[in-house]
Amino acid sequence: MNVSRVTAGLAAAVALSAAVACSRPPTSGGGGAADPDDLPDCPLDALEAAAETGPVDVEMWFGGLAGTPQNVMEDMVVRFNDSQDDVVLTASNQGVSYAEVYRTYESAASASTEQLPALIYLEDTQLEAMVDSGRVLPAQSCMEADGFDLDTIEPVVRATYTVGDVLYPGYFNVSTPILYYNRAHFAQAGLDPDDPPGTLDELVEAARTLRDAGVSERPFSFKLTRWFIETWLNGIGADVVNNDNGRDDLATEATLDSPEARDLFGLLQSMNEEGLLNPFADTEGNIDHYLALVSQQSSMLVETSAASSTIRDALGGTIDPAAAGIDASGLEGVDLSPGAGPFPGIDEPGQVRASGGAFFILNTAPPEQQAAAWRFLRFMLEPENGQEWFTQGGYLPVNPAVYDEPEVQAFTEDDVAGVLLQASADQLRNANPDEPGPLIGPYPDFGDTLESALESVVLEGADPAQALGQADEALTRVLERYAGT
């Protein structure tokens, strides 16, 4: 872990308001969302006219996918192109992380919107900024023009990606955090492998039992990322910004410093001090928190449901330890058995929201390309294609009809990755649409500041109230600048 980064990170957070020129203010007051009663037109006719003289070429930018999910993305494009003659879609990989794709997008947009693609895949955290940019054609426009039933989309997914009563992305690679654990370790420590901890308090007790039994050195491997903190707080209705978590109007004030957040930070700090936590800084490309399970330093991990196949392979022993850069001594013949359970909540298990990536149609593209982009998104919304995203890519179905497919039912019963994903699928379908998570325009600033505060508390022993208070002050200045107040 990079402790020097922690000290510098929190210091930078306090002075962040002096360096927010990169945070673009919204194009109009109140967030720049479209009027749900007067949506912009979706130019379906433009595609029909253009396709009379040959297929329309359209480009999509994506990133943040690797391994099997990237293969699914590329295969989806090939199958779409083969399924019809009107559109030829080209998928261009713009980087190994969502952040890298967004940086490329921002750079291109600042130079000339003519450099932008017609379709772009970004993290859910970019929703507010994309809406405020004025460059997005709401997918709802195309859905209504094309007779697509919006009610076929999971309610919590629609709620998460709706701004001002308008649904903006046209497809969603949804994931949620879940608990992964080593069933063999649980059995060795006398814990029930079929009854994983469902709350943070239960997780602490399980970690103590695992440590005291000598099963793992630091039982809970934990990546110090803002996603888990937001999910925990969101699960109990604790907002991180004002204006109903940015859903009623642009957020202008950070509200991180709450009793709930102080308790959460204090719990993680005490777990680390007690030797129950195995903390890792959130840096791009860092997989050390996964490797802690493979090397048996840890027995539990909270991570994205999209990692189900990776966890299956890691705890199943099919990842080459040498290639992964870990010490393989002592792993031979060890029983590593993967299990998964709902995200351990503050009050109860499975209190999550929809997270992940979303596909946006850019209105800066020619009309026929905008319509062509929607044609691809509608293709992915078909249950048989959502099935591939689920069974191969690890992303949860946004159309519940996917669960009725025989291949999907077999996957969740017979494939280890499918069994692991079941917990995530169940908690998503039970998630509360009235708690869709925050909308924040300058999300990169927000995430960096929250994580710096978290690292200072867990890794350096900073006071939770002081760290959260400083983060609130810095972030409020950033939010005020973004909102133009």
Coordinates of C-alpha atoms in Angstrom, one line a residue:
M1 CA 0.0 0.0 0.0
N2 CA 1.2 3.5 -0.7
V3 CA 0.9 5.3 2.6
S4 CA 2.5 8.5 1.2
R5 CA -0.3 8.7 -1.2
V6 CA -2.8 8.8 1.7
T7 CA -1.2 11.7 3.4
A8 CA -0.8 13.7 0.2
G9 CA -4.3 12.7 -0.9
L10 CA -6.1 14.1 2.1
A11 CA -4.1 17.3 2.0
A12 CA -5.0 17.7 -1.6
A13 CA -8.6 17.2 -0.8
V14 CA -8.7 20.1 1.6
A15 CA -7.4 22.4 -1.2
L16 CA -9.4 20.8 -4.0
S17 CA -11.6 23.8 -4.6
A18 CA -8.6 25.7 -6.0
A19 CA -8.1 23.1 -8.7
V20 CA -11.5 22.3 -10.2
A21 CA -11.2 24.0 -13.5
C22 CA -11.7 20.6 -15.1
S23 CA -15.2 20.4 -13.6
R24 CA -17.5 21.7 -16.3
P25 CA -20.6 23.6 -15.1
P26 CA -24.0 22.4 -16.3
T27 CA -25.4 23.8 -19.5
S28 CA -28.5 25.0 -17.7
G29 CA -29.8 25.4 -14.2
G30 CA -31.2 22.4 -12.4
G31 CA -29.0 19.9 -14.2
G32 CA -29.8 20.4 -17.9
A33 CA -32.1 17.4 -18.0
A34 CA -34.6 17.1 -20.9
D35 CA -38.3 17.8 -20.4
P36 CA -40.1 14.4 -20.1
D37 CA -43.1 15.9 -21.7
D38 CA -41.1 17.3 -24.7
L39 CA -38.3 14.9 -25.4
P40 CA -36.0 15.5 -28.3
D41 CA -36.8 13.5 -31.4
C42 CA -35.1 10.2 -32.1
P43 CA -34.2 10.3 -35.8
L44 CA -35.3 6.7 -36.7
D45 CA -36.4 7.9 -40.2
A46 CA -32.9 9.1 -40.9
L47 CA -31.5 5.6 -40.5
E48 CA -34.2 4.2 -42.8
A49 CA -33.4 6.8 -45.5
A50 CA -29.6 6.4 -45.3
A51 CA -29.7 2.6 -45.3
E52 CA -31.4 2.6 -48.7
T53 CA -28.0 3.4 -50.2
G54 CA -26.0 1.1 -48.0
P55 CA -25.3 0.3 -44.4
V56 CA -24.6 3.2 -42.0
D57 CA -21.2 3.0 -40.3
V58 CA -21.3 3.9 -36.6
E59 CA -18.6 3.9 -33.9
M60 CA -18.8 3.0 -30.2
W61 CA -16.2 3.8 -27.6
F62 CA -15.9 1.4 -24.6
G63 CA -13.4 0.5 -22.0
G64 CA -13.1 -0.8 -18.4
L65 CA -13.6 -4.3 -19.7
A66 CA -11.1 -7.1 -19.8
G67 CA -11.0 -10.8 -20.3
T68 CA -14.3 -12.5 -20.7
P69 CA -16.5 -9.3 -20.5
Q70 CA -14.4 -7.7 -23.2
N71 CA -14.8 -10.9 -25.3
V72 CA -18.6 -10.7 -24.8
M73 CA -18.6 -7.0 -25.9
E74 CA -16.7 -7.8 -29.1
D75 CA -18.8 -10.9 -29.8
M76 CA -22.0 -8.9 -29.3
V77 CA -20.9 -6.4 -31.9
V78 CA -20.1 -9.2 -34.4
R79 CA -23.4 -10.9 -33.9
F80 CA -25.3 -7.6 -34.2
N81 CA -23.5 -6.8 -37.5
D82 CA -24.4 -10.2 -38.8
S83 CA -28.0 -10.0 -37.7
Q84 CA -29.0 -7.1 -40.1
D85 CA -27.8 -5.1 -43.1
D86 CA -28.6 -1.5 -42.1
V87 CA -25.8 -0.8 -39.6
V88 CA -22.1 -1.7 -39.3
L89 CA -20.9 -1.0 -35.8
T90 CA -17.3 -0.7 -34.9
A91 CA -16.3 -1.0 -31.3
S92 CA -13.1 0.9 -30.2
N93 CA -11.5 0.0 -26.9
Q94 CA -10.4 3.2 -25.3
G95 CA -8.7 1.9 -22.2
V96 CA -8.5 -0.5 -19.3
S97 CA -10.7 1.6 -17.0
Y98 CA -13.8 3.7 -17.1
A99 CA -11.8 6.7 -16.0
E100 CA -9.5 6.3 -19.0
V101 CA -12.5 6.2 -21.4
Y102 CA -14.0 9.3 -19.9
R103 CA -10.7 11.2 -20.0
T104 CA -10.5 10.4 -23.7
Y105 CA -14.0 11.5 -24.2
E106 CA -13.4 14.8 -22.4
S107 CA -10.3 15.5 -24.4
A108 CA -12.0 14.8 -27.7
A109 CA -15.0 16.9 -26.8
S110 CA -12.9 19.9 -25.9
A111 CA -11.1 19.8 -29.3
S112 CA -14.1 19.1 -31.6
T113 CA -17.3 17.2 -31.1
E114 CA -16.8 15.8 -34.6
Q115 CA -14.2 13.5 -33.1
L116 CA -16.8 11.9 -30.8
P117 CA -18.4 8.5 -31.5
A118 CA -22.2 8.0 -31.8
L119 CA -22.2 5.7 -28.8
I120 CA -20.1 5.6 -25.7
Y121 CA -19.9 3.2 -22.7
L122 CA -19.1 4.9 -19.4
E123 CA -19.4 4.3 -15.7
D124 CA -22.7 5.0 -13.9
T125 CA -20.9 7.8 -12.0
Q126 CA -20.7 9.9 -15.2
L127 CA -24.5 10.1 -15.6
E128 CA -25.0 13.6 -14.2
A129 CA -22.0 15.0 -16.1
M130 CA -23.2 13.5 -19.4
V131 CA -26.7 14.9 -18.9
D132 CA -25.3 18.3 -18.0
S133 CA -23.1 18.3 -21.1
G134 CA -26.1 18.5 -23.4
R135 CA -24.5 16.0 -25.7
V136 CA -26.7 13.0 -24.9
L137 CA -29.8 11.9 -26.8
P138 CA -32.0 10.4 -24.1
A139 CA -32.5 6.7 -25.0
Q140 CA -36.1 7.2 -23.8
S141 CA -36.7 9.2 -26.9
C142 CA -35.8 6.3 -29.1
M143 CA -37.6 3.8 -26.9
E144 CA -40.9 5.7 -27.2
A145 CA -40.4 6.3 -30.9
D146 CA -39.6 2.6 -31.5
G147 CA -42.4 1.2 -29.4
F148 CA -40.1 -0.3 -26.8
D149 CA -41.8 -1.0 -23.5
L150 CA -39.7 0.7 -20.7
D151 CA -41.5 -1.4 -18.1
T152 CA -39.4 -4.4 -19.3
I153 CA -36.4 -2.8 -17.5
E154 CA -35.9 -3.6 -13.8
P155 CA -37.4 -0.8 -11.8
V156 CA -34.2 -0.1 -9.7
V157 CA -32.2 0.1 -12.9
R158 CA -34.6 2.6 -14.4
A159 CA -34.6 4.6 -11.2
T160 CA -30.8 4.7 -11.1
Y161 CA -30.3 5.9 -14.6
T162 CA -33.2 8.4 -14.7
V163 CA -32.6 12.1 -14.4
G164 CA -35.5 14.5 -14.2
D165 CA -38.0 11.7 -15.1
V166 CA -36.0 10.9 -18.3
L167 CA -34.1 7.7 -18.9
Y168 CA -30.8 8.5 -20.5
P169 CA -28.7 5.4 -21.3
G170 CA -30.1 2.7 -23.6
Y171 CA -28.4 -0.3 -22.1
F172 CA -26.8 -1.0 -18.7
N173 CA -24.0 -3.4 -17.7
V174 CA -25.3 -3.7 -14.1
S175 CA -23.3 -5.1 -11.2
T176 CA -23.6 -4.9 -7.4
P177 CA -21.1 -5.6 -4.7
I178 CA -21.4 -9.0 -3.0
L179 CA -19.5 -11.0 -0.4
Y180 CA -17.1 -13.6 -1.7
Y181 CA -15.6 -16.0 0.7
N182 CA -13.6 -19.2 1.0
R183 CA -16.0 -22.0 2.1
A184 CA -13.1 -24.3 3.0
H185 CA -11.8 -21.6 5.4
F186 CA -15.2 -21.2 7.0
A187 CA -15.4 -24.9 7.6
Q188 CA -11.9 -25.0 9.1
A189 CA -12.8 -22.2 11.5
G190 CA -16.1 -23.9 12.6
L191 CA -18.3 -21.4 10.7
D192 CA -21.2 -22.6 8.6
P193 CA -20.2 -22.4 4.9
D194 CA -23.8 -22.0 3.9
D195 CA -24.5 -19.1 6.2
P196 CA -22.1 -16.2 5.4
P197 CA -22.3 -13.0 7.4
G198 CA -25.1 -10.7 6.4
T199 CA -24.3 -7.6 8.3
L200 CA -21.1 -5.7 9.1
D201 CA -21.3 -6.7 12.7
E202 CA -21.6 -10.4 11.7
L203 CA -18.7 -9.9 9.3
V204 CA -16.5 -8.6 12.2
E205 CA -17.4 -11.7 14.3
A206 CA -16.6 -14.1 11.4
A207 CA -13.3 -12.3 10.9
R208 CA -12.4 -12.8 14.5
T209 CA -13.3 -16.4 14.4
L210 CA -11.2 -17.0 11.3
R211 CA -8.2 -15.2 12.8
D212 CA -8.4 -16.8 16.2
A213 CA -8.6 -20.2 14.5
G214 CA -5.4 -19.5 12.6
V215 CA -7.1 -19.9 9.3
S216 CA -6.1 -16.6 7.7
E217 CA -3.8 -13.8 8.8
R218 CA -6.1 -10.8 8.0
P219 CA -9.4 -12.3 7.2
F220 CA -11.3 -9.5 5.4
S221 CA -9.6 -8.3 2.2
F222 CA -10.9 -4.8 1.5
K223 CA -10.3 -2.4 -1.3
L224 CA -10.6 1.2 0.0
T225 CA -13.0 2.4 -2.7
R226 CA -15.8 5.0 -2.5
W227 CA -18.2 2.5 -4.1
F228 CA -18.6 0.3 -1.0
I229 CA -18.9 3.3 1.3
E230 CA -21.6 4.8 -0.9
T231 CA -23.4 1.5 -1.0
W232 CA -23.4 1.0 2.7
L233 CA -24.7 4.5 3.4
N234 CA -27.2 4.4 0.6
G235 CA -28.6 1.2 2.0
I236 CA -29.7 2.9 5.2
G237 CA -30.9 6.1 3.4
A238 CA -27.9 8.2 4.4
D239 CA -27.3 10.8 1.6
V240 CA -23.8 11.9 0.7
V241 CA -24.9 15.2 -0.9
N242 CA -27.9 17.5 -0.5
N243 CA -31.0 17.9 -2.6
D244 CA -32.2 14.3 -2.0
N245 CA -28.7 13.0 -3.0
G246 CA -28.7 15.2 -6.1
R247 CA -31.9 13.7 -7.4
D248 CA -34.2 16.7 -6.8
D249 CA -31.7 19.3 -8.1
L250 CA -28.0 19.7 -8.6
A251 CA -26.0 18.8 -5.5
T252 CA -24.5 21.9 -3.9
E253 CA -23.4 20.6 -0.6
A254 CA -21.6 17.4 0.6
T255 CA -23.1 15.6 3.5
L256 CA -20.6 12.9 4.1
D257 CA -19.9 13.9 7.7
S258 CA -22.9 12.1 9.2
P259 CA -23.1 9.9 12.4
E260 CA -23.6 6.9 10.1
A261 CA -20.5 7.7 8.1
R262 CA -18.4 8.3 11.2
D263 CA -19.5 5.0 12.7
L264 CA -18.7 3.2 9.4
F265 CA -15.2 4.7 9.1
G266 CA -14.6 4.0 12.8
L267 CA -15.6 0.4 12.3
L268 CA -13.2 -0.1 9.4
Q269 CA -10.5 1.6 11.4
S270 CA -11.0 -0.6 14.4
M271 CA -11.0 -3.7 12.2
N272 CA -7.6 -2.7 10.8
E273 CA -6.2 -2.0 14.2
E274 CA -7.5 -5.4 15.4
G275 CA -5.8 -7.2 12.5
L276 CA -9.1 -8.3 10.9
L277 CA -8.8 -6.1 7.8
N278 CA -6.5 -6.5 4.9
P279 CA -6.7 -3.0 3.3
F280 CA -5.6 -2.1 -0.2
A281 CA -5.6 1.4 -1.8
D282 CA -7.9 1.9 -4.8
T283 CA -5.5 2.3 -7.7
E284 CA -6.2 1.6 -11.3
G285 CA -5.3 -2.0 -12.2
N286 CA -4.6 -3.1 -8.6
I287 CA -5.7 -6.7 -8.0
D288 CA -3.9 -7.3 -4.8
H289 CA -7.2 -7.6 -2.9
Y290 CA -8.1 -10.6 -5.1
L291 CA -4.7 -12.2 -4.7
A292 CA -5.1 -12.0 -0.9
L293 CA -7.7 -14.7 -1.3
V294 CA -5.7 -16.8 -3.7
S295 CA -2.7 -16.8 -1.4
Q296 CA -5.0 -17.5 1.6
Q297 CA -3.9 -14.3 3.5
S298 CA -7.6 -13.5 3.6
S299 CA -10.9 -15.5 3.6
M300 CA -13.5 -12.8 2.7
L301 CA -13.8 -10.1 0.1
V302 CA -16.4 -7.6 -1.0
E303 CA -16.2 -6.9 -4.7
T304 CA -18.3 -6.5 -7.9
S305 CA -20.6 -9.3 -8.9
A306 CA -19.0 -9.0 -12.4
A307 CA -15.9 -10.7 -10.9
S308 CA -17.7 -14.0 -10.4
S309 CA -15.8 -15.8 -13.1
T310 CA -12.5 -14.4 -11.8
I311 CA -13.3 -15.5 -8.3
R312 CA -14.4 -18.9 -9.5
D313 CA -11.2 -19.4 -11.3
A314 CA -9.0 -17.9 -8.6
L315 CA -10.4 -20.0 -5.7
G316 CA -10.8 -22.9 -8.0
G317 CA -7.1 -22.9 -8.6
T318 CA -7.1 -22.3 -12.4
I319 CA -5.3 -19.0 -12.3
D320 CA -1.5 -19.5 -12.7
P321 CA 0.0 -18.1 -9.4
A322 CA 3.3 -17.4 -11.1
A323 CA 1.7 -15.4 -13.9
A324 CA -0.3 -13.5 -11.3
G325 CA 2.9 -12.6 -9.5
I326 CA 2.3 -14.3 -6.2
D327 CA 4.2 -16.9 -4.1
A328 CA 2.7 -20.3 -5.0
S329 CA 4.5 -22.2 -2.2
G330 CA 2.0 -23.9 0.1
L331 CA -0.9 -23.7 -2.4
E332 CA -0.5 -27.2 -3.9
G333 CA -3.4 -29.4 -3.0
V334 CA -5.1 -26.7 -0.9
D335 CA -8.9 -26.8 -1.0
L336 CA -10.0 -23.4 -2.2
S337 CA -13.8 -23.4 -2.4
P338 CA -15.6 -20.2 -3.5
G339 CA -18.8 -19.0 -2.0
A340 CA -20.9 -15.9 -2.3
G341 CA -23.5 -14.1 -0.2
P342 CA -25.4 -10.8 -0.3
F343 CA -23.5 -7.6 0.4
P344 CA -23.2 -7.4 4.2
G345 CA -25.2 -4.3 5.1
I346 CA -25.1 -2.0 8.1
D347 CA -28.6 -3.1 9.1
E348 CA -29.4 -6.1 6.9
P349 CA -27.9 -8.0 4.0
G350 CA -28.3 -7.0 0.3
Q351 CA -29.0 -3.3 0.6
V352 CA -27.6 -2.3 -2.8
R353 CA -28.3 -0.1 -5.8
A354 CA -27.7 -0.7 -9.5
S355 CA -24.1 0.1 -10.4
G356 CA -21.8 -0.5 -13.3
G357 CA -21.6 0.8 -16.9
A358 CA -24.1 2.5 -19.2
F359 CA -24.3 3.1 -23.0
F360 CA -25.1 6.7 -24.0
I361 CA -26.2 7.9 -27.5
L362 CA -24.4 11.2 -28.4
N363 CA -26.4 13.8 -30.2
T364 CA -23.3 15.2 -31.7
A365 CA -23.3 12.4 -34.3
P366 CA -25.3 12.6 -37.5
P367 CA -29.0 11.7 -37.1
E368 CA -28.7 8.4 -38.9
Q369 CA -25.8 7.3 -36.6
Q370 CA -27.8 8.2 -33.5
A371 CA -30.6 6.0 -34.8
A372 CA -28.1 3.3 -35.6
A373 CA -26.7 3.4 -32.1
W374 CA -30.2 2.9 -30.7
R375 CA -30.6 -0.1 -33.0
F376 CA -27.6 -1.8 -31.3
L377 CA -28.9 -1.0 -27.8
R378 CA -32.3 -2.5 -28.6
F379 CA -30.4 -5.6 -29.9
M380 CA -28.7 -5.9 -26.5
L381 CA -32.0 -5.4 -24.7
E382 CA -33.4 -8.6 -26.2
P383 CA -33.5 -11.4 -23.6
E384 CA -31.2 -13.8 -25.6
N385 CA -28.5 -11.2 -25.7
G386 CA -28.9 -10.1 -22.1
Q387 CA -28.4 -13.8 -21.4
E388 CA -24.9 -13.7 -22.9
W389 CA -24.0 -10.6 -20.8
F390 CA -25.1 -12.6 -17.7
T391 CA -23.8 -16.1 -18.3
Q392 CA -20.5 -15.0 -20.1
G393 CA -19.8 -11.4 -19.0
G394 CA -21.0 -11.6 -15.4
Y395 CA -23.4 -8.6 -15.7
L396 CA -26.9 -8.8 -14.3
P397 CA -30.0 -8.9 -16.5
V398 CA -31.8 -5.6 -16.8
N399 CA -34.8 -7.4 -18.4
P400 CA -36.2 -9.9 -15.9
A401 CA -37.3 -12.1 -18.9
V402 CA -33.6 -13.2 -19.1
Y403 CA -34.1 -15.3 -16.0
D404 CA -36.7 -17.4 -17.8
E405 CA -34.2 -18.6 -20.4
P406 CA -33.4 -22.3 -19.9
E407 CA -29.7 -21.7 -20.3
V408 CA -29.8 -19.1 -17.6
Q409 CA -31.5 -21.4 -15.2
A410 CA -28.9 -24.1 -15.8
F411 CA -26.1 -21.5 -15.4
T412 CA -27.3 -20.4 -11.9
E413 CA -27.7 -24.0 -10.8
D414 CA -24.7 -25.8 -12.4
D415 CA -21.9 -23.3 -13.1
V416 CA -19.8 -22.0 -10.1
A417 CA -19.8 -18.5 -11.5
G418 CA -23.6 -18.7 -11.9
V419 CA -24.1 -19.9 -8.3
L420 CA -21.9 -17.0 -7.1
L421 CA -24.0 -14.5 -9.2
Q422 CA -27.3 -15.7 -7.8
A423 CA -26.8 -13.6 -4.6
S424 CA -26.2 -10.5 -6.7
A425 CA -29.2 -11.2 -8.9
D426 CA -31.5 -11.7 -5.9
Q427 CA -30.4 -8.5 -4.1
L428 CA -30.8 -6.4 -7.3
R429 CA -34.3 -7.6 -7.9
N430 CA -35.1 -6.8 -4.3
A431 CA -33.4 -3.4 -4.3
N432 CA -35.3 -0.3 -3.4
P433 CA -36.1 2.0 -6.5
D434 CA -36.6 4.9 -4.0
E435 CA -32.9 4.7 -3.1
P436 CA -31.2 4.9 -6.5
G437 CA -27.9 6.4 -5.2
P438 CA -26.4 9.9 -5.7
L439 CA -26.3 12.1 -8.7
I440 CA -23.0 14.1 -8.7
G441 CA -21.6 16.1 -11.6
P442 CA -18.0 16.3 -10.5
Y443 CA -17.9 12.6 -9.5
P444 CA -14.1 12.1 -10.1
D445 CA -13.4 14.9 -7.5
F446 CA -16.0 13.4 -5.2
G447 CA -14.6 9.9 -5.4
D448 CA -11.0 10.9 -5.0
T449 CA -11.7 13.0 -1.9
L450 CA -13.9 10.3 -0.3
E451 CA -11.2 7.7 -0.8
S452 CA -8.5 9.9 0.5
A453 CA -10.5 10.5 3.7
L454 CA -11.1 6.8 4.0
E455 CA -7.4 5.9 3.5
S456 CA -6.4 8.5 6.1
V457 CA -8.7 7.0 8.7
V458 CA -8.0 3.3 8.0
L459 CA -4.3 3.5 7.1
E460 CA -3.1 6.4 9.2
G461 CA -5.5 6.4 12.1
A462 CA -7.0 9.8 11.4
D463 CA -10.1 10.8 13.4
P464 CA -13.2 9.9 11.3
A465 CA -15.1 13.1 12.2
Q466 CA -12.1 15.3 11.3
A467 CA -11.4 13.5 8.0
L468 CA -15.1 13.5 6.9
G469 CA -15.5 17.2 8.0
Q470 CA -12.5 18.2 5.9
A471 CA -13.8 16.2 2.9
D472 CA -17.2 17.9 3.2
E473 CA -15.7 21.3 3.2
A474 CA -13.6 20.6 0.1
L475 CA -16.3 18.9 -1.8
T476 CA -18.9 21.5 -1.0
R477 CA -16.7 24.1 -2.7
V478 CA -16.4 21.8 -5.7
L479 CA -20.1 21.2 -5.9
E480 CA -20.9 24.9 -5.6
R481 CA -18.5 25.8 -8.4
Y482 CA -20.0 23.1 -10.6
A483 CA -23.5 24.3 -10.0
G484 CA -22.5 27.9 -10.5
T485 CA -23.6 29.0 -7.0

